[in-house]
XYZ file of C-alpha atoms in Angstrom:
118
model
C 7.620 41.968 -4.759
C 4.780 42.757 -2.372
C 3.846 40.338 0.397
C 0.290 39.041 0.531
C -1.402 39.354 3.853
C -3.887 36.797 5.142
C -6.738 39.171 4.316
C -5.818 39.208 0.603
C -5.890 35.436 0.099
C -8.467 34.517 -2.515
C -11.088 31.859 -1.839
C -9.669 29.724 -4.672
C -6.434 29.415 -2.668
C -8.352 27.737 0.153
C -10.130 25.029 -1.839
C -9.773 21.608 -0.251
C -10.534 18.496 -2.238
C -11.345 15.313 -0.373
C -9.283 12.344 -1.579
C -10.662 8.958 -2.503
C -8.637 7.125 0.125
C -6.334 5.815 -2.605
C -3.525 8.254 -3.366
C -2.713 6.365 -6.576
C -6.264 6.918 -7.866
C -6.084 10.566 -6.821
C -2.882 10.892 -8.870
C -4.530 9.281 -11.895
C -2.707 5.940 -12.080
C -4.682 3.481 -14.233
C -3.671 0.550 -11.968
C -4.388 2.401 -8.723
C -6.222 -0.484 -7.015
C -3.356 -2.908 -7.651
C -0.741 -0.398 -6.491
C -2.688 0.276 -3.282
C -3.090 -3.459 -2.641
C 0.623 -4.105 -3.174
C 1.524 -1.202 -0.904
C -0.624 -2.501 1.945
C 0.672 -6.059 1.557
C 4.278 -4.813 1.501
C 3.600 -2.732 4.599
C 2.307 -5.833 6.400
C 5.398 -7.820 5.300
C 7.761 -5.068 6.428
C 5.919 -4.828 9.731
C 6.380 -8.557 10.431
C 10.062 -8.393 9.450
C 10.564 -5.381 11.712
C 8.670 -6.844 14.690
C 10.726 -10.030 14.449
C 13.921 -7.995 14.060
C 14.933 -10.080 11.041
C 17.900 -8.950 9.023
C 17.333 -8.610 5.295
C 19.437 -11.746 4.784
C 17.346 -13.732 7.285
C 14.109 -12.432 5.772
C 15.346 -13.312 2.280
C 16.058 -16.875 3.359
C 12.609 -17.169 4.929
C 10.907 -15.749 1.829
C 12.971 -17.751 -0.650
C 14.374 -14.696 -2.429
C 17.695 -12.877 -2.484
C 18.538 -9.974 -0.172
C 18.144 -7.275 -2.870
C 14.474 -8.326 -3.251
C 13.948 -7.786 0.487
C 15.661 -4.404 0.143
C 13.269 -3.503 -2.693
C 10.320 -4.503 -0.470
C 11.696 -2.468 2.437
C 11.894 0.559 0.124
C 8.440 -0.116 -1.387
C 9.857 -0.650 -4.886
C 7.091 -3.069 -5.821
C 7.179 -3.149 -9.630
C 8.645 -6.673 -9.716
C 6.160 -8.182 -7.256
C 2.676 -9.497 -7.958
C -0.124 -9.341 -5.412
C -0.057 -13.152 -5.286
C 3.676 -13.232 -4.569
C 3.313 -10.711 -1.752
C 0.554 -12.817 -0.202
C 2.828 -15.858 -0.466
C 5.528 -13.912 1.400
C 3.063 -13.251 4.204
C 2.243 -16.950 4.537
C 5.985 -17.713 4.555
C 6.163 -15.371 7.551
C 3.458 -17.434 9.312
C 0.689 -14.937 8.603
C -2.794 -15.936 7.468
C -4.126 -14.131 4.417
C -7.898 -14.084 4.106
C -9.744 -13.045 0.951
C -13.379 -12.095 1.445
C -15.698 -11.554 -1.508
C -18.931 -9.663 -0.960
C -21.429 -7.675 -2.949
C -20.567 -3.986 -3.170
C -22.913 -1.472 -1.561
C -25.337 0.371 -3.848
C -23.789 3.665 -2.784
C -20.527 2.811 -4.594
C -20.314 2.810 -8.399
C -17.804 -0.033 -8.737
C -16.340 -2.921 -6.771
C -12.985 -2.442 -5.103
C -10.094 -4.357 -3.624
C -8.991 -3.583 -0.099
C -6.376 -4.998 2.223
C -6.800 -4.782 5.970
C -3.964 -5.862 8.242
C -5.202 -7.137 11.588
């Protein structure tokens, strides 16, 4: 098998496609917005748990769930969690959750959901 040198690389091999900013949408998931929202909320929850150095058992008690649920959150296995439940977890961890509704810009075809952790 012959090696290809850098000079023989075809232009098609160098095509770069800019992502949408949502990896789930880029991968074609129909519920991409919800998955992205859950991921960002879970990241914020895990960040608070980590900063406070809570054990999974202590976090579970604070959140009103069992330890395996906290383990699922820590591993971003989010199928069993709704966006609302994740927001409730944040408030249980003494975090404010703010929802802002605004008109979308004309430059974007559709509205979107975004989560920003401050």
